[in-house]
Short mmCIF file of C-alpha atoms in Angstrom, two decimals:
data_model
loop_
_atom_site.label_atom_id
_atom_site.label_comp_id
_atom_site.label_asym_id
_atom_site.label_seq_id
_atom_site.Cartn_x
_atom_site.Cartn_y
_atom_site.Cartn_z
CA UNK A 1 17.40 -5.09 5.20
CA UNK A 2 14.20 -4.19 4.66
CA UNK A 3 11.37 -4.74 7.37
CA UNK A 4 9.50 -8.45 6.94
CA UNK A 5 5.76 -7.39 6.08
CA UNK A 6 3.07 -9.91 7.47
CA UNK A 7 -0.19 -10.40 5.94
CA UNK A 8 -3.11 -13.56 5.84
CA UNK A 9 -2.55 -14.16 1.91
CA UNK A 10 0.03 -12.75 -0.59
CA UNK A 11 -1.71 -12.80 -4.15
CA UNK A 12 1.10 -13.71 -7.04
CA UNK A 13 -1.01 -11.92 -10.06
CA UNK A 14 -2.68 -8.55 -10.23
CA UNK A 15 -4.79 -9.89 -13.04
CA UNK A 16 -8.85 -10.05 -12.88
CA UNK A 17 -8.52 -13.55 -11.17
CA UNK A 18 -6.03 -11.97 -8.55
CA UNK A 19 -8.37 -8.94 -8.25
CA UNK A 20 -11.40 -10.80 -7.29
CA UNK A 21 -9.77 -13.14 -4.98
CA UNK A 22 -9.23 -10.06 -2.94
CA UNK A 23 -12.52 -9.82 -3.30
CA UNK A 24 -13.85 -13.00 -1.51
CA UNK A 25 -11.07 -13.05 0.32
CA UNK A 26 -12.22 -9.90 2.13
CA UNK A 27 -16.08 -11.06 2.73
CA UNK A 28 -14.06 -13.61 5.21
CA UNK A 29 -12.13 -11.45 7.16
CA UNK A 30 -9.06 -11.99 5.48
CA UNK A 31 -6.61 -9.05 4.20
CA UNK A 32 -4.02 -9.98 1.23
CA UNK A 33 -1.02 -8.10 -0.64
CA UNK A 34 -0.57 -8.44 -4.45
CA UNK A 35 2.53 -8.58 -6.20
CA UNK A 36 2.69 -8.04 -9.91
CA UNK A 37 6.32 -8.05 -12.37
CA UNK A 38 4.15 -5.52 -14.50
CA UNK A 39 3.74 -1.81 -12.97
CA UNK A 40 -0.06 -1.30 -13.25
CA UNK A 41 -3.35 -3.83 -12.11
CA UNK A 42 -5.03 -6.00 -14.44
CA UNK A 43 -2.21 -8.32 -15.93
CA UNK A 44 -3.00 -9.93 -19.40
CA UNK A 45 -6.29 -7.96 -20.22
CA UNK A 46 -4.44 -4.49 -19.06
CA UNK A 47 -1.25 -5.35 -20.63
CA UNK A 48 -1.86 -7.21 -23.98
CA UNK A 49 -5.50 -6.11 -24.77
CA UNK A 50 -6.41 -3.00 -22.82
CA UNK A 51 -9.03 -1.57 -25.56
CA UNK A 52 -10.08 -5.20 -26.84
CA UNK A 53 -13.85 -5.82 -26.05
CA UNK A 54 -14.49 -9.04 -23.59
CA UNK A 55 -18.08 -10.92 -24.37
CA UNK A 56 -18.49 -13.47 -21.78
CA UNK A 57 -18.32 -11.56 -18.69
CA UNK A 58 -21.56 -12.82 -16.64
CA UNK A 59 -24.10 -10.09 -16.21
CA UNK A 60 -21.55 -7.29 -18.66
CA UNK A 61 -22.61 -7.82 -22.66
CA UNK A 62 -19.32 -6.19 -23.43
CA UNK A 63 -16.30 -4.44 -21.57
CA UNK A 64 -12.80 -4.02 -22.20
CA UNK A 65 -9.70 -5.25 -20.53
CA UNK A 66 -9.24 -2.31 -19.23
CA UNK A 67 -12.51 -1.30 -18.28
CA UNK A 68 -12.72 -5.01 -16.75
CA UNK A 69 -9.53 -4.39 -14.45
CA UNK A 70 -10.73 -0.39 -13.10
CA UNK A 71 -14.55 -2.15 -12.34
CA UNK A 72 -12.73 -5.13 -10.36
CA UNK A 73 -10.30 -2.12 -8.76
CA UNK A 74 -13.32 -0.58 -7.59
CA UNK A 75 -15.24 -3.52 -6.27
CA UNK A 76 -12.10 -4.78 -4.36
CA UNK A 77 -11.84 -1.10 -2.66
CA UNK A 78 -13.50 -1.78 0.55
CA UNK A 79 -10.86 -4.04 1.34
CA UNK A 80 -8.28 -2.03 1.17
CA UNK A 81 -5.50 -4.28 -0.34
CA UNK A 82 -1.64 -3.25 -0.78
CA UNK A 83 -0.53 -3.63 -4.36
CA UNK A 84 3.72 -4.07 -5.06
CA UNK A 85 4.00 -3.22 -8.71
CA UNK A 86 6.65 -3.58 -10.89
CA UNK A 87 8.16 -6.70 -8.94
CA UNK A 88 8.65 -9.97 -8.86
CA UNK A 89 8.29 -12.91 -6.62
CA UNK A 90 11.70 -14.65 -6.40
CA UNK A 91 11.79 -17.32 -3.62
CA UNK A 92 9.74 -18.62 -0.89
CA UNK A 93 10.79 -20.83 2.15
CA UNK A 94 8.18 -22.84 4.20
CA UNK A 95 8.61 -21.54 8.52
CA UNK A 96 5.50 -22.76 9.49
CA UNK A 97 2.21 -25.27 9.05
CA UNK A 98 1.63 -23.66 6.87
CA UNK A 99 3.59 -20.27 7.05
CA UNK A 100 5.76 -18.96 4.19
CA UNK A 101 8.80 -16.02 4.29
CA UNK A 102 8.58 -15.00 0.25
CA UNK A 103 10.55 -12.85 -0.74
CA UNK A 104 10.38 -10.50 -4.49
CA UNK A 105 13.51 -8.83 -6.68
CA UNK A 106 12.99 -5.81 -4.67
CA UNK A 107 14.52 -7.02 -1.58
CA UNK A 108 11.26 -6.94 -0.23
CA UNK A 109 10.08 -10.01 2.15
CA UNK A 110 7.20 -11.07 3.45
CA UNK A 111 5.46 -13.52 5.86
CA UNK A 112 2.05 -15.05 4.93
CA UNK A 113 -0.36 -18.30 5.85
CA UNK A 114 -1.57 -18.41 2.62
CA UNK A 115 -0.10 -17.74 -0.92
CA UNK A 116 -2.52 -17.53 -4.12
CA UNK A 117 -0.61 -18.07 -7.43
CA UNK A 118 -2.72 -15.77 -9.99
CA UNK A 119 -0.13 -15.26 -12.40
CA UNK A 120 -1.42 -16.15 -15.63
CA UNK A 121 0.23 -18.33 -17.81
CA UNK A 122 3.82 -16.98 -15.79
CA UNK A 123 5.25 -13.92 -15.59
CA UNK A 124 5.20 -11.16 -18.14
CA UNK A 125 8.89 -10.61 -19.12
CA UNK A 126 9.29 -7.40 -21.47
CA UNK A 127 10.92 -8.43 -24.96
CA UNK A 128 14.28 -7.04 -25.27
CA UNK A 129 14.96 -5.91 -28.88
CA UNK A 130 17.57 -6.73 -31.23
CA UNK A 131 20.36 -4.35 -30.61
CA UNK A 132 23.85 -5.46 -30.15
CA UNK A 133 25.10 -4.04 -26.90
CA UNK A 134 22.07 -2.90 -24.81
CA UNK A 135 22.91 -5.20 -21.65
CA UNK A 136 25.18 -2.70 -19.93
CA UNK A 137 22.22 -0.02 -20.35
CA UNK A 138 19.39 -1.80 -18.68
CA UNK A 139 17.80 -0.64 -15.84
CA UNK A 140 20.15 2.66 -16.18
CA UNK A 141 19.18 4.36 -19.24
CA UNK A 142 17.02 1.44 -20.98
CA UNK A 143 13.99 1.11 -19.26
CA UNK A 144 11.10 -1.34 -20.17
CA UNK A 145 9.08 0.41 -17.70
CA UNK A 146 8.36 3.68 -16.14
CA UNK A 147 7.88 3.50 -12.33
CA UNK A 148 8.46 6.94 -11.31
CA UNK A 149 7.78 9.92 -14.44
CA UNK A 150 9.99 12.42 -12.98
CA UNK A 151 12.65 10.30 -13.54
CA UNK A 152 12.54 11.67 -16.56
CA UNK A 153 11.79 15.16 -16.62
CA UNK A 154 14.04 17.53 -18.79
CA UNK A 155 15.61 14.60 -20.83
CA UNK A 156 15.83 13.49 -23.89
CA UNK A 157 13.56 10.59 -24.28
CA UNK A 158 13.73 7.79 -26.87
CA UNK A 159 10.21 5.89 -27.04
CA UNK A 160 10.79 2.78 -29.22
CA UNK A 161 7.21 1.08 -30.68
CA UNK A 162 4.25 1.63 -32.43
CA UNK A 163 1.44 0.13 -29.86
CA UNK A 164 -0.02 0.99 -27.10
CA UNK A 165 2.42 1.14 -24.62
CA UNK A 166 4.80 3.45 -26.81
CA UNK A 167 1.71 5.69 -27.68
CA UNK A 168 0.69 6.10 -24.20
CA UNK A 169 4.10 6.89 -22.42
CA UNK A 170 4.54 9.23 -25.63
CA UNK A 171 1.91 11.07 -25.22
CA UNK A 172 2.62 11.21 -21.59
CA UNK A 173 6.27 11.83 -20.98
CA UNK A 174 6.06 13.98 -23.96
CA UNK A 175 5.09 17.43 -21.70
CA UNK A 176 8.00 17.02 -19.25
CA UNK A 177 10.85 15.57 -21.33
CA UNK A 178 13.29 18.37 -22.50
CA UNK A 179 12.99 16.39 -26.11
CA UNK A 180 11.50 13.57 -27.28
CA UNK A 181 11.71 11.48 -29.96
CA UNK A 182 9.41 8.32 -31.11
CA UNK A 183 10.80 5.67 -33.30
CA UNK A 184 9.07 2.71 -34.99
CA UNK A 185 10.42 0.77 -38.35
CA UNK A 186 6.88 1.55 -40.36
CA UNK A 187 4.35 4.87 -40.50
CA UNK A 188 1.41 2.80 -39.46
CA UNK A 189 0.73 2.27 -35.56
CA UNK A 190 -1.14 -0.45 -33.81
CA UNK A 191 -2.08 1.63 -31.16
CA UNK A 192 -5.78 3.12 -30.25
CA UNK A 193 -6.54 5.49 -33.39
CA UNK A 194 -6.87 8.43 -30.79
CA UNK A 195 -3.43 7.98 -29.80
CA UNK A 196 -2.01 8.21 -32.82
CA UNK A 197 -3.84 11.50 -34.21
CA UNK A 198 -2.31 13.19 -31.29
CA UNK A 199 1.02 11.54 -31.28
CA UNK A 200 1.05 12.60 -35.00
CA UNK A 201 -0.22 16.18 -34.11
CA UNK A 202 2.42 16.58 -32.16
CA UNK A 203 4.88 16.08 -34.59
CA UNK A 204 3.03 18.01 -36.73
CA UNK A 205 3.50 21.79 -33.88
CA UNK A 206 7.04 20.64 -33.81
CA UNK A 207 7.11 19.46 -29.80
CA UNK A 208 8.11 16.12 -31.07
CA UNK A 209 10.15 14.12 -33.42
CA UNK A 210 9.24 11.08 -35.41
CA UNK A 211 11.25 8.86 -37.05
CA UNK A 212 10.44 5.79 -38.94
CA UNK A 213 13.40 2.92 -38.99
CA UNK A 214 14.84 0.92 -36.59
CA UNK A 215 17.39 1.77 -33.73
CA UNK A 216 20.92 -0.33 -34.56
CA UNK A 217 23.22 0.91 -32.38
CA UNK A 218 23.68 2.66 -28.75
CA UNK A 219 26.47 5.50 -28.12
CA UNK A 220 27.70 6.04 -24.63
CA UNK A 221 29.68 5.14 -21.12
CA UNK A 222 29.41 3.36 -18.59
CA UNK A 223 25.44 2.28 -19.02
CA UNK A 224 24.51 5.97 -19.94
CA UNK A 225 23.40 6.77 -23.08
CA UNK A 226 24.24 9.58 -25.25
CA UNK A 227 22.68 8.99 -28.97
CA UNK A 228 21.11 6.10 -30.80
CA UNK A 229 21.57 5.39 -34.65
CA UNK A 230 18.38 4.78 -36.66
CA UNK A 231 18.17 3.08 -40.20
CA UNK A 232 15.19 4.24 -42.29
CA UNK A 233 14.38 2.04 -45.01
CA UNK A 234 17.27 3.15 -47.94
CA UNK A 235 20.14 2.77 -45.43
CA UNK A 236 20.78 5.55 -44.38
CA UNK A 237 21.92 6.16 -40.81
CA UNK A 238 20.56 9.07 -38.24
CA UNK A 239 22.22 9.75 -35.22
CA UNK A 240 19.66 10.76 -32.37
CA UNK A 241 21.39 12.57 -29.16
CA UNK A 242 19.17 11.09 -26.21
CA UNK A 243 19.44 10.35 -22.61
CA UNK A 244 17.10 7.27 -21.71
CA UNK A 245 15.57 4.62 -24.53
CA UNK A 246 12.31 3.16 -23.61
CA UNK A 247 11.73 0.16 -25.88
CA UNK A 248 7.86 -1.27 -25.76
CA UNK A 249 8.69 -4.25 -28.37
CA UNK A 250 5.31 -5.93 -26.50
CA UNK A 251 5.50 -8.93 -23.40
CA UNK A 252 6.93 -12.62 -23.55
CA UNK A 253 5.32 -15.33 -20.73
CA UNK A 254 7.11 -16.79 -18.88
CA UNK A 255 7.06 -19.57 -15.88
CA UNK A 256 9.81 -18.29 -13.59
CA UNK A 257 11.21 -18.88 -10.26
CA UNK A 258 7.16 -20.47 -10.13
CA UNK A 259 8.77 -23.65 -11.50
CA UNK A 260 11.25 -23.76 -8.72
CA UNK A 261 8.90 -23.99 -5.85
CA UNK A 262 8.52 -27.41 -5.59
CA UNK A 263 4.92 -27.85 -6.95
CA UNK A 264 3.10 -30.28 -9.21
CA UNK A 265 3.38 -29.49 -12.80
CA UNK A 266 1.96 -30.66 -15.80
CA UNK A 267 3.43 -28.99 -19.19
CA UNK A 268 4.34 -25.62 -17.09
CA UNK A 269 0.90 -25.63 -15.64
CA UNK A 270 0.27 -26.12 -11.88
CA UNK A 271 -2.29 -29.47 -10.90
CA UNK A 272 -4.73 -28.27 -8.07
CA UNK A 273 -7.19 -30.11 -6.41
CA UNK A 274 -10.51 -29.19 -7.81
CA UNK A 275 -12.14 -28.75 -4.60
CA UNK A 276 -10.16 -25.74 -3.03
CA UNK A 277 -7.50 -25.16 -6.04
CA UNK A 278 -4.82 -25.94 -3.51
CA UNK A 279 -1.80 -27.15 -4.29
CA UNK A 280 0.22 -30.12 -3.63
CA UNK A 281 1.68 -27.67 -1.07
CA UNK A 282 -0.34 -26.85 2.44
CA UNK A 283 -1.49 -23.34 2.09
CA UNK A 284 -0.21 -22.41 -1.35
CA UNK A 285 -3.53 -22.35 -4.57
CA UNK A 286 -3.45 -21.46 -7.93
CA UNK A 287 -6.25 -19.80 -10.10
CA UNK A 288 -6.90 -18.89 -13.44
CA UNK A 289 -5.06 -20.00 -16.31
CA UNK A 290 -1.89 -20.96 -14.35
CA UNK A 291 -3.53 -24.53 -13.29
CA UNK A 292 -4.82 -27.14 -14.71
CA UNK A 293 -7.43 -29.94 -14.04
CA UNK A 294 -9.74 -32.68 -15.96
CA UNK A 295 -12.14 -30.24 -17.86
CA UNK A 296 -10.25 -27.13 -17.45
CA UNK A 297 -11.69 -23.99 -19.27
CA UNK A 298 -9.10 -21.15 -19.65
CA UNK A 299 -11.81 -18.77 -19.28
CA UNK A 300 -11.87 -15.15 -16.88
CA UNK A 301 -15.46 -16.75 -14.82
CA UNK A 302 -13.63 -19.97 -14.75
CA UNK A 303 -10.81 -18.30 -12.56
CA UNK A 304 -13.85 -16.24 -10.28
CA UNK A 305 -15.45 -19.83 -9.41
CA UNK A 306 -12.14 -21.03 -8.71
CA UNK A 307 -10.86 -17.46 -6.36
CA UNK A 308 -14.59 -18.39 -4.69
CA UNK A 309 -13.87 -21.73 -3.89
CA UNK A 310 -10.03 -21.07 -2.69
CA UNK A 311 -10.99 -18.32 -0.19
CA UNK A 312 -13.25 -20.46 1.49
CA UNK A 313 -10.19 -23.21 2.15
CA UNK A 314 -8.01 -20.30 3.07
CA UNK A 315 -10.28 -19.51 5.86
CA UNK A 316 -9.41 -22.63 7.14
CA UNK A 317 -5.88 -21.64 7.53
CA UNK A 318 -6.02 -17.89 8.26
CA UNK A 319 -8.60 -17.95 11.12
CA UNK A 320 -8.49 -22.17 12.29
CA UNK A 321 -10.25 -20.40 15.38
CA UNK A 322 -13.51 -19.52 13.59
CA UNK A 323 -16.26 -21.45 12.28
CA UNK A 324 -16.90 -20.37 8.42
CA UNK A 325 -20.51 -19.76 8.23
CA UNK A 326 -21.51 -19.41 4.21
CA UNK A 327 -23.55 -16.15 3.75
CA UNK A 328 -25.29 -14.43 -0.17
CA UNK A 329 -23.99 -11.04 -0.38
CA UNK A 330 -27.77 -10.09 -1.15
CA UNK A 331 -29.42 -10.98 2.26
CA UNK A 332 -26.22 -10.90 5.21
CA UNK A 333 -25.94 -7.59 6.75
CA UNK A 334 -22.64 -8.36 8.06
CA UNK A 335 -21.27 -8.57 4.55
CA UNK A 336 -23.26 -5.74 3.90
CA UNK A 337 -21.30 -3.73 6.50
CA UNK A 338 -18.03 -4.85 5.01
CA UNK A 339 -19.06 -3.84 1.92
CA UNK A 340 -20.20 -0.52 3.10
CA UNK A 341 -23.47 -0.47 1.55
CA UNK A 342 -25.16 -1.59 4.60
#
């Protein structure tokens, strides 16, 4: 059993609201853990929009998703916070008042004061495609994620998609797989133009293999895989030998074990109390687009008011010792100090 981890505040949600709670969080003295089902930072805007320009940033004309998520990575850095990627947060279990034992699909548990739901509309839950079959594979040679690329160096590789995702793990598992082969059911890509000119270059040297169709069937034992079948569009069948599939058919939302934890809910959203965006639970908030209250705006500086407002109530509970004294960023040297541009 693996050894309990105790922090002030566990953060469900590596997205930009999740990001920048760190971020006030950490002007009061007060160190957090993130957990995220998806294996990089910046949730919806990494995930679902990475190149997509965002207008209504405060202070930033235009930035993308992506761009959003590394500029939040780098404010946050002071701080210091420990991310768990590629996990998910399965139970938690009230020990104190308030205290929580939470524990994620990893085996991993933890013991916080505070816990800040962050999570979006739910989890992201990758969408499984269509093949008859592809259960006993999962997690052993169908992956919907790469965690570690050395995994799968020397083998033949099956990338199934035509966005993004697909594109990206293409062009990078490409140099250490033994062969690999992309397959997506049309010759046009959604992906970032870039991308796909060197995707398509190289098919065109030979290092790489293309095929347009859609996979049908899986060959092999005992969850290993040892060839897929592809059907262009005539028909006809082609048998690709391969020893992991990684299909990117894009992210479904869902609520989760969330629902189970005894909160207030109103159509799969959580109620907080405008105030501190605390629950109907001592010590557990939600931000961003997971709650809901009168005039709610499902907007990214909607969520950064409401991270502002929870850490201050967190304080409360994390240090009940100290008196919270509000300081500006701009004139406290303290904050400064943390900050380390003092």
């Amino acid at each position: 059993m693996s050894e309990t981890i105790k922090t002030d505040v566990l953060i469900v949600g590596a997205g930009p609201c999740g990001l920048f709670a760190v971020f006030e969080l950490g002007l009061l003295d007060i160190k957090a853990h993130v957990v995220d089902i998806l294996d990089k930072v910046g949730g919806q805007c990494a995930e679902l929009y990475p190149e997509k320009p965002i207008y209504d940033i405060p202070g930033i004309p235009e930035i993308t998703g992506q761009g959003l998520a590394q500029s939040l990575m780098q404010q946050i850095k002071p701080f210091n916070p420990t991310f768990h990627l590629g996990e998910m947060v399965t139970g938690i279990e009230n020990i104190g008042d308030p205290l929580y034992r939470v524990t994620t699909t990893v085996g991993k548990t933890f013991e916080t004061k505070v816990i800040v739901i962050a999570a979006g509309g739910g989890s992201f839950q990758p969408k499984r495609p269509p093949i008859d079959g592809i259960e006993p594979y999962e997690a052993k040679s169908v992956f919907y994620a790469v965690r570690k690329m050395e995994a799968f160096r020397d083998k033949n590789i099956v990338i199934v998609g035509g966005g993004d995702s697909a594109l990206d793990w293409t062009l990078n598992l490409q140099p250490i797989a033994k062969r690999l082969t992309l397959v997506h059911r049309r010759d046009d890509f959604r992906g970032a133009p870039d991308s796909v000119n060197k995707m398509r270059g190289l098919v065109a040297s030979g290092a790489m293999d293309l095929r347009i169709g859609q996979v049908t069937a899986l060959e092999g034992a005992d969850g290993q895989l040892s060839a897929i079948s592809v059907k262009d569009k005539d028909g006809k069948l082609d048998r690709v030998a391969c020893d992991a599939m990684l299909p990117f058919f894009g992210l479904t939302m869902k609520l989760g074990p969330i629902s189970d934890w005894k909160l207030d809910m109103d159509d799969e959203l959580i109620k907080v109390d405008v105030s501190t965006f605390e629950t109907n639970r001592l010590g557990i908030f939600a931000i961003g687009d997971i709650n809901t209250y009168p005039g709610k705006l499902k907007l990214i500086l909607s969520g950064f008011h409401e991270g502002a407002l929870m850490a201050q109530r967190a304080h409360h509970y994390v240090h009940p010792e100290k008196r919270l004294v509000f300081q500006y960023t701009t004139s406290s040297t303290s904050l400064q100090k943390k900050l380390g541009v003092a």
